[in-house]
Short mmCIF file of C-alpha atoms in Angstrom, two decimals:
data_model
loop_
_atom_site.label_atom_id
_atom_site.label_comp_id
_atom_site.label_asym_id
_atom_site.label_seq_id
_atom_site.Cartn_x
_atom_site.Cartn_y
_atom_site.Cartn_z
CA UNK Y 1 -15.45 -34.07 -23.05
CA UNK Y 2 -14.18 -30.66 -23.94
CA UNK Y 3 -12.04 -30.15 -21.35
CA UNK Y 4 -10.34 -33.28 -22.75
CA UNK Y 5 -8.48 -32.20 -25.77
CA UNK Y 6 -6.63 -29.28 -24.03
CA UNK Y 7 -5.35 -31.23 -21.19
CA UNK Y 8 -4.12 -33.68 -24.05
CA UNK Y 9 -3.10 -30.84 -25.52
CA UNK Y 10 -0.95 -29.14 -22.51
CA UNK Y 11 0.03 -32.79 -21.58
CA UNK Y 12 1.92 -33.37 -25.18
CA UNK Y 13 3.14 -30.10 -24.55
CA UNK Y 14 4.82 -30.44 -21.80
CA UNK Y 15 5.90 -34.25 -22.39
CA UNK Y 16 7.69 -32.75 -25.55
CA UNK Y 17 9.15 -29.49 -23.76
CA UNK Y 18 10.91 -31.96 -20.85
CA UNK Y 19 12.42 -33.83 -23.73
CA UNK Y 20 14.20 -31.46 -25.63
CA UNK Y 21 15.84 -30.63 -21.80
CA UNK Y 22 16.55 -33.82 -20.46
CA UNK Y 23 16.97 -36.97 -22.44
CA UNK Y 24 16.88 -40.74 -21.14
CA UNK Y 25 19.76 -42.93 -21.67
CA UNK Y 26 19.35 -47.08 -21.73
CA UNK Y 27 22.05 -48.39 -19.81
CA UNK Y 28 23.41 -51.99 -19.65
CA UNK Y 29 24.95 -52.40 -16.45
CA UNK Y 30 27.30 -55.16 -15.30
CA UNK Y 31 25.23 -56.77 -12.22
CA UNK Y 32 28.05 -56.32 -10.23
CA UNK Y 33 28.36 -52.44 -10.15
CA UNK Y 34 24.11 -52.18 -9.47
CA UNK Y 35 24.27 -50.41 -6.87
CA UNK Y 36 27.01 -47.61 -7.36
CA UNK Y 37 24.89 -46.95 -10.44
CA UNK Y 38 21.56 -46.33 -8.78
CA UNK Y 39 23.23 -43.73 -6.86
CA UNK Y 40 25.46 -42.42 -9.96
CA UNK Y 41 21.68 -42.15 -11.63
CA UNK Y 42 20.46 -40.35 -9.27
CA UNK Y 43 23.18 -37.80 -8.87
CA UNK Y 44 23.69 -37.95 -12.52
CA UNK Y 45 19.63 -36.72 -12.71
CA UNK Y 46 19.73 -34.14 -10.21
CA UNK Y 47 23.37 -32.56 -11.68
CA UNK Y 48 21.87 -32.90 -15.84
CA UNK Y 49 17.60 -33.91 -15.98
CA UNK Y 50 19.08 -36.92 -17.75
CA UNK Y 51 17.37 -39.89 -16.42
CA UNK Y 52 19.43 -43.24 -16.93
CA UNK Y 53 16.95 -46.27 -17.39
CA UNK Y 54 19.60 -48.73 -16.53
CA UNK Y 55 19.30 -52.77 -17.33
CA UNK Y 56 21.54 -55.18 -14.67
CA UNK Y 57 22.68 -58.47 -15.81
CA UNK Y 58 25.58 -60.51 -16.82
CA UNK Y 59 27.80 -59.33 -19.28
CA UNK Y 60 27.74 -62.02 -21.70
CA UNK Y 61 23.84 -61.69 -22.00
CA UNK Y 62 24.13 -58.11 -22.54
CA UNK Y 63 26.12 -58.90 -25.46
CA UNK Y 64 23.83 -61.40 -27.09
CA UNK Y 65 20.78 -59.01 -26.72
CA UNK Y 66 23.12 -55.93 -28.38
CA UNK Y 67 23.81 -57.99 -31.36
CA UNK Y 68 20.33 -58.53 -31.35
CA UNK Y 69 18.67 -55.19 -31.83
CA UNK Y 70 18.61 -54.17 -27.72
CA UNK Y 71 18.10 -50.50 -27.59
CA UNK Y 72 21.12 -49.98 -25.08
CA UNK Y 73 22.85 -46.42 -26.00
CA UNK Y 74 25.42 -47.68 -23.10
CA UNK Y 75 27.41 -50.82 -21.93
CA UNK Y 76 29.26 -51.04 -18.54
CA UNK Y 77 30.78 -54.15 -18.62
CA UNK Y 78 32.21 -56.36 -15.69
CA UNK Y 79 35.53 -56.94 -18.19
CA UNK Y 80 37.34 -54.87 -20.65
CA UNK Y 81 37.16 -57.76 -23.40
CA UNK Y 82 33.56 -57.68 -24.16
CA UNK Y 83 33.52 -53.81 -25.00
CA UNK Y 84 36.52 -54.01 -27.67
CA UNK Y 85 34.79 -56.75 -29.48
CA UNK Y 86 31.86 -54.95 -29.67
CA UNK Y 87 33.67 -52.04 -31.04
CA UNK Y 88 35.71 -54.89 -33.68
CA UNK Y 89 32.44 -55.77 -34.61
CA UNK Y 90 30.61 -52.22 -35.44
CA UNK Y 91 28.73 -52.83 -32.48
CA UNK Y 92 30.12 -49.79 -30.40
CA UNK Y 93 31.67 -46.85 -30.99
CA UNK Y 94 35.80 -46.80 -31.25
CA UNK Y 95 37.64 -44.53 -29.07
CA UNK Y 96 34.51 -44.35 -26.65
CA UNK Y 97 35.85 -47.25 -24.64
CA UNK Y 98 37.32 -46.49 -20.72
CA UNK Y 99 37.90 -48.06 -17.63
CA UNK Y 100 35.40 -46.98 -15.08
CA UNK Y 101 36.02 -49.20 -12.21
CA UNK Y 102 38.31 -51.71 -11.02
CA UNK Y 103 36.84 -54.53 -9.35
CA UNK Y 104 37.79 -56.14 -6.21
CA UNK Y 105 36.79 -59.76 -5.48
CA UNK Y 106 36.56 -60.89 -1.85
CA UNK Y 107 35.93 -64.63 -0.14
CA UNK Y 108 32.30 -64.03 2.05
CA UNK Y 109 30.09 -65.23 4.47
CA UNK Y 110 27.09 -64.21 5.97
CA UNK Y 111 28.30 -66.43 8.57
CA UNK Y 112 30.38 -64.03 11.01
CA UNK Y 113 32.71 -66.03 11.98
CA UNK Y 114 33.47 -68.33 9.22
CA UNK Y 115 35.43 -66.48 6.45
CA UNK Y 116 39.26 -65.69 7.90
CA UNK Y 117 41.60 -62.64 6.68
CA UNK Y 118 43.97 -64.90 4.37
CA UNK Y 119 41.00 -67.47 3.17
CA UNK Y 120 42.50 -70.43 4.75
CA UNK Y 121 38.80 -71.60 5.40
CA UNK Y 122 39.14 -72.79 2.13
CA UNK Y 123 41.37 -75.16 2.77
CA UNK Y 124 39.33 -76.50 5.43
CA UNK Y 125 36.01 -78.64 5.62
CA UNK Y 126 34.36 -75.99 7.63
CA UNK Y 127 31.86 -74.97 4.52
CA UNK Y 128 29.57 -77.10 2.66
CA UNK Y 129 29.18 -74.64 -0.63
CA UNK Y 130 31.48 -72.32 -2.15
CA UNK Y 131 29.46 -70.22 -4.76
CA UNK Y 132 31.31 -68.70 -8.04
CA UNK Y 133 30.19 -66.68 -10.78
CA UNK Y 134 30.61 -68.82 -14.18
CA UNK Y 135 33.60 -68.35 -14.85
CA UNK Y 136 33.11 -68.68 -18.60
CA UNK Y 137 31.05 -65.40 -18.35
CA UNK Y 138 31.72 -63.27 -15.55
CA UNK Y 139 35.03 -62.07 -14.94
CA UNK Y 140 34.90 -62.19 -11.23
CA UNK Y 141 34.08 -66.48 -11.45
CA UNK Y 142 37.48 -66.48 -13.48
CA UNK Y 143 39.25 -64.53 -11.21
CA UNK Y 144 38.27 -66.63 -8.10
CA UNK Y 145 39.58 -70.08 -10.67
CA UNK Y 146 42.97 -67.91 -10.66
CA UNK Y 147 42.95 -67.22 -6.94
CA UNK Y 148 42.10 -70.96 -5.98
CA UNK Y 149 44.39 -72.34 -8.52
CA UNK Y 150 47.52 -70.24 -7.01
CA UNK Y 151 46.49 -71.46 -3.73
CA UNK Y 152 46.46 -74.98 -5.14
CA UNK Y 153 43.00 -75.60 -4.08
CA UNK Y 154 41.50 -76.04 -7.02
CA UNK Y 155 40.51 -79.52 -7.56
CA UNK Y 156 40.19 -80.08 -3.74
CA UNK Y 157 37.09 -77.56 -3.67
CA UNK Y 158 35.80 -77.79 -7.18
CA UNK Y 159 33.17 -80.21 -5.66
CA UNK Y 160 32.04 -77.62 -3.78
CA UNK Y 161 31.12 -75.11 -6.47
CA UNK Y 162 27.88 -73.99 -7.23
CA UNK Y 163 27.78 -71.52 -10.04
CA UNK Y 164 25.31 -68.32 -10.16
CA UNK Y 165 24.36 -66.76 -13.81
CA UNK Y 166 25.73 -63.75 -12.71
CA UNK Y 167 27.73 -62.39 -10.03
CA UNK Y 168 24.23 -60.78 -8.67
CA UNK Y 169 22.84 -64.29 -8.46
CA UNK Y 170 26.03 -65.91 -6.69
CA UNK Y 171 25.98 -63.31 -3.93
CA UNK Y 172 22.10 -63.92 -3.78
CA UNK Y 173 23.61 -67.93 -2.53
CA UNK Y 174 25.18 -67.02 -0.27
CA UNK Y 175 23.19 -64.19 1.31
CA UNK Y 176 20.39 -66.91 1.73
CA UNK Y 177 22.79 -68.65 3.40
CA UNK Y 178 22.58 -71.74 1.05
CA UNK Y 179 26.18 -72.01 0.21
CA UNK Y 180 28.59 -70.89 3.14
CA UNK Y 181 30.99 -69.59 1.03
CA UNK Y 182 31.02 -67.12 -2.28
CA UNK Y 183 33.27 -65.24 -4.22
CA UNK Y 184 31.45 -61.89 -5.02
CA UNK Y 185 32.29 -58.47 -5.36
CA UNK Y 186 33.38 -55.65 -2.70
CA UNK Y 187 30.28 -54.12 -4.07
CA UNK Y 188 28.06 -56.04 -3.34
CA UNK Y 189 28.76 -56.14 0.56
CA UNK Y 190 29.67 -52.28 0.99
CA UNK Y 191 27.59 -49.73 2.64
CA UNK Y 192 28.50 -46.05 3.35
CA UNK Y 193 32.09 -47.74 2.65
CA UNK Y 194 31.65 -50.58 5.28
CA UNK Y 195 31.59 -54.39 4.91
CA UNK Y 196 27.40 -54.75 6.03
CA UNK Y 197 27.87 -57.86 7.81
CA UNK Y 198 29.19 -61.59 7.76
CA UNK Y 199 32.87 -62.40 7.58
CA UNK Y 200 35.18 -61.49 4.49
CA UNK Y 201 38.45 -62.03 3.13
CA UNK Y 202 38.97 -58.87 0.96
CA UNK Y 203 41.64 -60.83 -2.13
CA UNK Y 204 44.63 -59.29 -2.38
CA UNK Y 205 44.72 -57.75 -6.11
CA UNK Y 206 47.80 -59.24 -6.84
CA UNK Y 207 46.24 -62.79 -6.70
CA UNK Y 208 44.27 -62.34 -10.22
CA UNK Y 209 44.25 -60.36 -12.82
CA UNK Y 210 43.04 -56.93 -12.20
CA UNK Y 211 39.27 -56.78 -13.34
CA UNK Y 212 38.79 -53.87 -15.13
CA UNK Y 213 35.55 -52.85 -16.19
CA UNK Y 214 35.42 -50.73 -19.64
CA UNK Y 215 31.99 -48.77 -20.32
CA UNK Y 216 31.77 -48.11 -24.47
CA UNK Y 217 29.15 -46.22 -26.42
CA UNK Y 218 26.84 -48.44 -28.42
CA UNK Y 219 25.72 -47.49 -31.97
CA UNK Y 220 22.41 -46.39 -31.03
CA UNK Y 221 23.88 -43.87 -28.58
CA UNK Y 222 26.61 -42.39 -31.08
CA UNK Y 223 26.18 -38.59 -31.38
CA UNK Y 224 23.87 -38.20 -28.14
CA UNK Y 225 24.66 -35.21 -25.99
CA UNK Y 226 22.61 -36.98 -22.92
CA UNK Y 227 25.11 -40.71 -23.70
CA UNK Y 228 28.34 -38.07 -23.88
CA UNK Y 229 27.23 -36.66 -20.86
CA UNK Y 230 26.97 -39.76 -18.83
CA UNK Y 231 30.18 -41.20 -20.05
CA UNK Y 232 32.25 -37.75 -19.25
CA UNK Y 233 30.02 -38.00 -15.55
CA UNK Y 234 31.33 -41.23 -15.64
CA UNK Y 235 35.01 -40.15 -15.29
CA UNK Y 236 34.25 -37.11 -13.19
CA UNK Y 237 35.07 -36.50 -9.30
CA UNK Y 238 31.11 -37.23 -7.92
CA UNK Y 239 30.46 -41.05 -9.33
CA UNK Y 240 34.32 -41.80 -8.73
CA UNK Y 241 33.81 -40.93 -5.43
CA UNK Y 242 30.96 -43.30 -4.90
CA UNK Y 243 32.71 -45.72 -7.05
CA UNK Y 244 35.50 -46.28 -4.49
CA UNK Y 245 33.14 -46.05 -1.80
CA UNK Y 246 31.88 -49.49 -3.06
CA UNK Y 247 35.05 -51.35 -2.74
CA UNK Y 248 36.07 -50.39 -5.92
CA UNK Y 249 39.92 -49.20 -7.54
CA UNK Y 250 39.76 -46.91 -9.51
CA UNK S 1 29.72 -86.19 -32.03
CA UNK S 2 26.60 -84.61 -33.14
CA UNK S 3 26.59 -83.14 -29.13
CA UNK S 4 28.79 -82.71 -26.94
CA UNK S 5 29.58 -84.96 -23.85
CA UNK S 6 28.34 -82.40 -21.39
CA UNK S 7 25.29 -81.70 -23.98
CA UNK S 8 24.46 -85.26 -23.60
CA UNK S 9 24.69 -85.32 -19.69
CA UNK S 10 22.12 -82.34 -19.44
CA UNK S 11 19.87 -84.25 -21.23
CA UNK S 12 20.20 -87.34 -19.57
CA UNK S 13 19.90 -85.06 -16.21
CA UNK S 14 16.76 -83.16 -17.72
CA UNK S 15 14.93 -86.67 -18.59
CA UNK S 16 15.34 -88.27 -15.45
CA UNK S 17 14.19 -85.37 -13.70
CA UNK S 18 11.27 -85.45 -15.66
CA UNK S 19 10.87 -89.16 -15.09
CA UNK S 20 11.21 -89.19 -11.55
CA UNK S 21 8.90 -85.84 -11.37
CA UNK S 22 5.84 -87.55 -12.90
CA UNK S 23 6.77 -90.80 -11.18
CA UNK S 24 5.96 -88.47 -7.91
CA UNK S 25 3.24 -86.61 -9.59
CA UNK S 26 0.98 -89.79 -10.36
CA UNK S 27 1.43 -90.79 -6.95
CA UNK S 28 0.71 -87.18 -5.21
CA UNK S 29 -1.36 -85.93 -7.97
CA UNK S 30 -4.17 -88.43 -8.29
CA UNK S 31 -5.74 -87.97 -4.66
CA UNK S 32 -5.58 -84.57 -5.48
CA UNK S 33 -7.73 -84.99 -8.17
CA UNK S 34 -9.97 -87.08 -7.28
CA UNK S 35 -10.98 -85.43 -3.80
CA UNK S 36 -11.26 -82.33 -6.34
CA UNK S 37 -13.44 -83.82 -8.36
CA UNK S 38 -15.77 -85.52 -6.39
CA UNK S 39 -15.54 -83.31 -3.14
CA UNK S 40 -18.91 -81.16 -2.23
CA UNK S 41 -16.72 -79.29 0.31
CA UNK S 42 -16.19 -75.76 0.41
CA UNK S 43 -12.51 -75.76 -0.02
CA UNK S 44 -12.79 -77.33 -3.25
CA UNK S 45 -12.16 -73.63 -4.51
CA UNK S 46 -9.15 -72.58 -2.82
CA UNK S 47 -7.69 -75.84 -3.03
CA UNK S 48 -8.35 -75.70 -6.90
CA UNK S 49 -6.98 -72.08 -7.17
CA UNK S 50 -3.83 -73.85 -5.35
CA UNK S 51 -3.16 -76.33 -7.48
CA UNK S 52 -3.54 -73.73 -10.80
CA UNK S 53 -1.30 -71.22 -9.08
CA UNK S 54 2.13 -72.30 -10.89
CA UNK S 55 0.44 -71.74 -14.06
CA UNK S 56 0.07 -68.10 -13.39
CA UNK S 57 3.10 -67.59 -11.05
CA UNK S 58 6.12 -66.22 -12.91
CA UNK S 59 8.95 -69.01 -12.19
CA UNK S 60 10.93 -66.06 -10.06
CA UNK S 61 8.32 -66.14 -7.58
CA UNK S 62 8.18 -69.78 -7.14
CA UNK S 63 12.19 -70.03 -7.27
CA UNK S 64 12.53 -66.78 -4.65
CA UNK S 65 10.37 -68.64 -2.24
CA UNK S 66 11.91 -72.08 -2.67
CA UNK S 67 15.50 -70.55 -2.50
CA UNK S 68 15.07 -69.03 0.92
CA UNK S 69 12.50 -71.77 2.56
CA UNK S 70 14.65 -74.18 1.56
CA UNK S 71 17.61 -72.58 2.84
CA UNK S 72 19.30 -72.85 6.16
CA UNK S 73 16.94 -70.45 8.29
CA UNK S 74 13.72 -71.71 5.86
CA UNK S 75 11.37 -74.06 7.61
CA UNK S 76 11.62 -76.38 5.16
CA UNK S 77 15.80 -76.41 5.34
CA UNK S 78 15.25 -76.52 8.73
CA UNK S 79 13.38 -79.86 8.44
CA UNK S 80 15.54 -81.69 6.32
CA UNK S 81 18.62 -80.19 7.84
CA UNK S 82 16.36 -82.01 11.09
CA UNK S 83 15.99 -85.08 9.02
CA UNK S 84 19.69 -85.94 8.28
CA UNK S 85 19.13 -84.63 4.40
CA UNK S 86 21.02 -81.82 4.51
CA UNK S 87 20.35 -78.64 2.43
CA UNK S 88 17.87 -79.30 -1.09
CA UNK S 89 18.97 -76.09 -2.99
CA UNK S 90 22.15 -77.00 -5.48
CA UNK S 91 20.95 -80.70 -5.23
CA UNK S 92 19.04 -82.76 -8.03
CA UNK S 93 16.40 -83.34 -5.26
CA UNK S 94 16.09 -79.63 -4.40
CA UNK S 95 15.21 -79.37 -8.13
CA UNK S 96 12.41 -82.64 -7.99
CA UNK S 97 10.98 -80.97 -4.79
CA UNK S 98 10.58 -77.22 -6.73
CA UNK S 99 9.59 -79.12 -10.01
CA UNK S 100 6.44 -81.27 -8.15
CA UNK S 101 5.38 -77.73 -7.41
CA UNK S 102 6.06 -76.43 -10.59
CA UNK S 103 4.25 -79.08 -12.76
CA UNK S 104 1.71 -79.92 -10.33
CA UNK S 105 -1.13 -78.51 -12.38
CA UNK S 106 -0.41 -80.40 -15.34
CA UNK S 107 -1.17 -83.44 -14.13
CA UNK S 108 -4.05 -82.41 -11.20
CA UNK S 109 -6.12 -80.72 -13.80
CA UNK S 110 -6.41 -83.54 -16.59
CA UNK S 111 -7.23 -86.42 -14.00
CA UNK S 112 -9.94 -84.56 -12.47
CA UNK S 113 -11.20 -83.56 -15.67
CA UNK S 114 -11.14 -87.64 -16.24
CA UNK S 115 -12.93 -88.33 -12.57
CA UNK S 116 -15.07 -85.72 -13.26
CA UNK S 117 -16.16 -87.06 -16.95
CA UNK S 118 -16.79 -89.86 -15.46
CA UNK S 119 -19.72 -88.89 -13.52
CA UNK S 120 -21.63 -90.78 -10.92
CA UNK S 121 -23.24 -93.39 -11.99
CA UNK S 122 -20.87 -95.89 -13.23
CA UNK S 123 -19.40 -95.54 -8.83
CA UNK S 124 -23.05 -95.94 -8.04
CA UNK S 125 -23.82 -99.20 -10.15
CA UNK S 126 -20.37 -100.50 -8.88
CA UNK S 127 -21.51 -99.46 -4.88
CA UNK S 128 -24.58 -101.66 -5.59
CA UNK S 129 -22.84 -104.57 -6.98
CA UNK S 130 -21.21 -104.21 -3.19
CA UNK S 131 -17.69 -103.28 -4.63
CA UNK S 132 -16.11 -100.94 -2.15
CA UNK S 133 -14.76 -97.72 -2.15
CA UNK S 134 -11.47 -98.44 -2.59
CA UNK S 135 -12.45 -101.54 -4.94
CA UNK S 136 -14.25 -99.14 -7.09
CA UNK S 137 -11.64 -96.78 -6.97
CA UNK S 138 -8.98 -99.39 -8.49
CA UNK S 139 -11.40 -100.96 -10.85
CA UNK S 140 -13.53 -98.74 -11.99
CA UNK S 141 -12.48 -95.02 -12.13
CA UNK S 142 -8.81 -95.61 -12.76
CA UNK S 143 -9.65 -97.46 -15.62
CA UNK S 144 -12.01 -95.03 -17.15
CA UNK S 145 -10.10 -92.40 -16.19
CA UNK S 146 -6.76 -93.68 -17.83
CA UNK S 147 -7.13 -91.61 -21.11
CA UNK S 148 -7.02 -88.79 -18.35
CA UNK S 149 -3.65 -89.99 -16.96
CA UNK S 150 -2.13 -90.29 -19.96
CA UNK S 151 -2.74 -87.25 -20.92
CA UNK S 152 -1.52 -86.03 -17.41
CA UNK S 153 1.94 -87.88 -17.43
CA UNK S 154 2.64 -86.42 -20.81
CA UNK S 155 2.53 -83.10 -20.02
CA UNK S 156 3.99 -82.93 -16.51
CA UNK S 157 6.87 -84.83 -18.28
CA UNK S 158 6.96 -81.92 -21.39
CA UNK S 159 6.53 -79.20 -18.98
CA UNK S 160 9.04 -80.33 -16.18
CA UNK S 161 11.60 -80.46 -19.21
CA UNK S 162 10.72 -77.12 -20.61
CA UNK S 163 11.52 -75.84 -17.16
CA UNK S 164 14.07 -73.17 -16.87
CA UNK S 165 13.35 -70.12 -14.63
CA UNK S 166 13.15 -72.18 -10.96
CA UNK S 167 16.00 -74.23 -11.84
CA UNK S 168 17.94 -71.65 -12.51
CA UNK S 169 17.20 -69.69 -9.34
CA UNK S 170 17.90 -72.86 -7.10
CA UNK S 171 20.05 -75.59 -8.93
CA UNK S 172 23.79 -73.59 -9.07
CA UNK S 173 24.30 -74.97 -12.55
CA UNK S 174 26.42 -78.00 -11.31
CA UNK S 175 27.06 -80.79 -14.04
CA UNK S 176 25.35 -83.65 -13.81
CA UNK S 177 23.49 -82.50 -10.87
CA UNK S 178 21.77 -79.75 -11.70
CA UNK S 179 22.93 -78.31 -14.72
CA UNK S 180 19.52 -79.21 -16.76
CA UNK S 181 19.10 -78.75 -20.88
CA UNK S 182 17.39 -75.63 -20.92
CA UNK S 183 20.55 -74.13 -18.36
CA UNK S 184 22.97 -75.64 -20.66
CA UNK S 185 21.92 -73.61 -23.66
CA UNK S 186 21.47 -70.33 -21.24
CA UNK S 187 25.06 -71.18 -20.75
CA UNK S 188 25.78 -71.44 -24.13
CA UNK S 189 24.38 -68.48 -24.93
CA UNK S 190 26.07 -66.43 -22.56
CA UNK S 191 29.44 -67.61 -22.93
CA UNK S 192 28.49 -66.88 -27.08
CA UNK S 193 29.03 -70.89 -28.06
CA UNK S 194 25.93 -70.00 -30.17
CA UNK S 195 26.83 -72.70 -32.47
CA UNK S 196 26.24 -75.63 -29.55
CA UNK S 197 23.12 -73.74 -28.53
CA UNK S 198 21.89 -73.91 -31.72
CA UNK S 199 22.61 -77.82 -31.97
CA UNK S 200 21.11 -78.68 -28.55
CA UNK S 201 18.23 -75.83 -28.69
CA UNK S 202 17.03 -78.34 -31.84
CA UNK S 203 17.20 -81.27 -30.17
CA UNK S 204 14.95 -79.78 -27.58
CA UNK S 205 12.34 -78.25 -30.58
CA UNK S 206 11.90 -81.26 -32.19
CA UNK S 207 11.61 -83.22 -28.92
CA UNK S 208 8.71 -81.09 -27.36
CA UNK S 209 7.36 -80.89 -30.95
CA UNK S 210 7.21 -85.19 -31.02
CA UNK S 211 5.90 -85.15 -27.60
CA UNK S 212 2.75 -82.61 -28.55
CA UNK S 213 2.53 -84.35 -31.46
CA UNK S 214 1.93 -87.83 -30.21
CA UNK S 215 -0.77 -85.85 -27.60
CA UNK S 216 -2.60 -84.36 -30.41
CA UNK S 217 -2.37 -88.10 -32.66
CA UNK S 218 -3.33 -89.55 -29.75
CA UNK S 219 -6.29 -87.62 -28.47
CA UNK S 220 -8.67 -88.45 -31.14
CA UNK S 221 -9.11 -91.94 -30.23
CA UNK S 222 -9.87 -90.39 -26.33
CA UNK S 223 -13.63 -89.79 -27.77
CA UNK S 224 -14.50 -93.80 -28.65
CA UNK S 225 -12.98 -94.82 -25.33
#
């Protein structure tokens, strides 16, 4: 039992020495732009010691659990809405707010064949499910309303919709191959800047409103070198690079 | 309106879910029981571990496993896809086939605890009054067993409403189809219309509070019977 206490001893040590180095940070990220940010973290930890503990989800639950005591220091949200009302409400910090990314929606498949390059399989009875994100919550389910309601398809494939929680979960539809059809994010399909596999009609920006995602500093990050650190990595050369190699505009 | 018209419609959609759950369940659930609690047989164990294992499963498990058998490459999509039916995930059937899984344990577990209580010798006196099986079955245990059932049907009903996780995973939120009470306030929540998730988050307290209630009332009178 002696030896005990010292190695308790060295352990606090050394637990307290890493932390006055490198700090965490609690992210919430936008489900959409997962994985971009696991490879941001991981560059972001090897460039700083800062290690990003990062939550994904939808947006609109993000917000709900911030107003609620979560201990997020960081919000990257899919839209640029949610962060300026969390700033209007003393929820985030003013001025901290930028955009980050700017997403790209795209019509796809896992079928290879299915998905055309101007989405005219919409049109047709070729699919059985169309998957959207709720378009009350996720900016990407509202942009795919806009793009079928300037095509005029609206109500003809509204019967067709099933909804996912989160953009995350709508992809997750269609990857299964349960509904034929989604719209998800470039993100979600890219690898090493490729399109992994299925068929894809890549929207053409002009069709919706451009979805920019804002990141903001929460209250419980204000002042934190390791939070300023992330956002300013954020904006530099390294995560934009990987950010566009997802699909994203930056 | 005290709730809204969609409101109403995922409560109408959650009940008859329910209803046509434990409709299933009596049917399904009763052999179960009764082989479990009258069986000498070796599998009694894993087939009893079975039965319990959506009470320990988390409901992502269950809905993860439905999602992609069920799907188009899934045996079980394959099968129905074989059988005319089409694709169960995003249908209200998908969600009755995930929820007889779900809330099979509720009503297995109190009807063999009734078949079990009721020990053997009321089926022996019957067997030598020359009743058979199956007579005995009908007249006998169901009957002394029906506390049992009751108690079953009430809380595969309770629990198949309070379900959330699996429906979520498979049902794609459609109205009327899918969209279930407990997805509508998720909804409401998310899109921030806290003031409707308040309303029909009550409705749904006081509702599973009545329903326990009447259980616990109820039980009391069990021990005369």
């Amino acid at each position: 039992m002696n030896t005990f206490k010292p190695t308790v001893l060295a352990l606090t040590l050394l637990a307290a020495n890493a932390a006055v180095r490198a700090d965490d940070v609690q992210v919430a990220v936008a489900a959409n732009f997962t994985a971009p940010m696991k490879e941001i973290a991981a560059a972001f930890k090897k460039e700083t010691g800062h290690v990003v503990k990062a939550a994904y989800g939808a947006t609109g639950k993000f917000y709900a659990q911030i107003n609620n005591g979560a201990p997020f220091e960081v919000l990257l949200s899919a839209d640029e809405s949610t962060p300026t009302k969390l700033i209007d409400e003393g929820a985030a910090v003013a001025g901290t707010n930028f955009t980050y990314a700017l997403g790209t929606l795209v019509l796809w498949s896992s079928k290879p064949d299915l998905v055309d390059d101007a989405g005219k399989v919409l049109a047709s009875d070729a699919f059985n499910k169309v998957a959207i994100a709720n378009p009350k919550t996720a900016p990407y389910g509202a942009a795919a309303i806009e793009v079928l309601t300037g095509l005029g398809l609206l109500e003809q494939v509204r019967p067709k919709f099933v909804t996912g929680e989160n953009i995350a979960q709508t992809f997750q539809f269609v990857g299964t191959g349960n509904a034929d059809l989604g719209f998800v994010a470039l993100s979600q399909i890219m690898a090493n800047g490729k399109i992994r596999g299925g068929s894809a009609w890549i929207v053409p920006g002009e069709r919706h409103q451009p979805i920019r995602q804002d990141a903001v500093v929460l209250e419980k990050g204000k002042d934190k070198p390791a939070v300023a650190a992330l956002m300013e990595y954020l904006k530099g050369d390294t995560a934009q690079a990987v950010i566009q190699s997802f699909g994203y505009e930056i | 309106m005290f709730l809204s018209e969609t409101d109403l419609q995922s409560i109408w959609l959650t009940l008859r879910l329910a209803g046509v759950v434990t409709l299933i369940l009596f049917v399904v659930g009763t052999p179960i029981g009764w082989w479990l609690a009258r069986t000498r047989s070796r599998w009694k164990g894993p087939i009893g571990a079975v039965v319990a294992l959506p009470l320990v499963l988390p409901p992502s498990v269950l809905g993860f496993y439905l999602l992609v058998t069920m799907g188009p490459n899934g045996p079980l999509g394959q099968l129905t896809q074989a059988l005319g039916l089409g694709l169960l995930p995003f249908t209200f059937w998908g969600l009755v086939v995930a929820s007889v899984f779900y809330s099979l344990p509720f009503m297995v577990q109190p009807v063999q605890n009734a078949f079990e209580a009721i020990g053997d010798r009321p089926l022996e006196v019957a067997a030598t009054l020359r009743a058979s099986p199956l007579d005995t079955f009908f007249t006998v245990a169901l009957p002394l067993a029906a506390p049992g059932f009751i108690t079953a049907g009430i809380l595969t009903f309770a629990h198949t409403v309070g379900e959330f996780g699996v429906v979520l995973m498979i049902g794609g939120n459609i109205p009327g189809e899918t969209r279930v009470a407990s997805v509508q306030i998720y909804d409401h929540v998310e899109a921030m219309e806290y003031g409707d998730a308040h309303r029909l988050a009550a409705v749904m307290l006081i509702f599973s509070f009545l329903v326990l209630l009447a259980l616990y009332l109820w039980r009391p009178s069990q021990k005369n019977t």
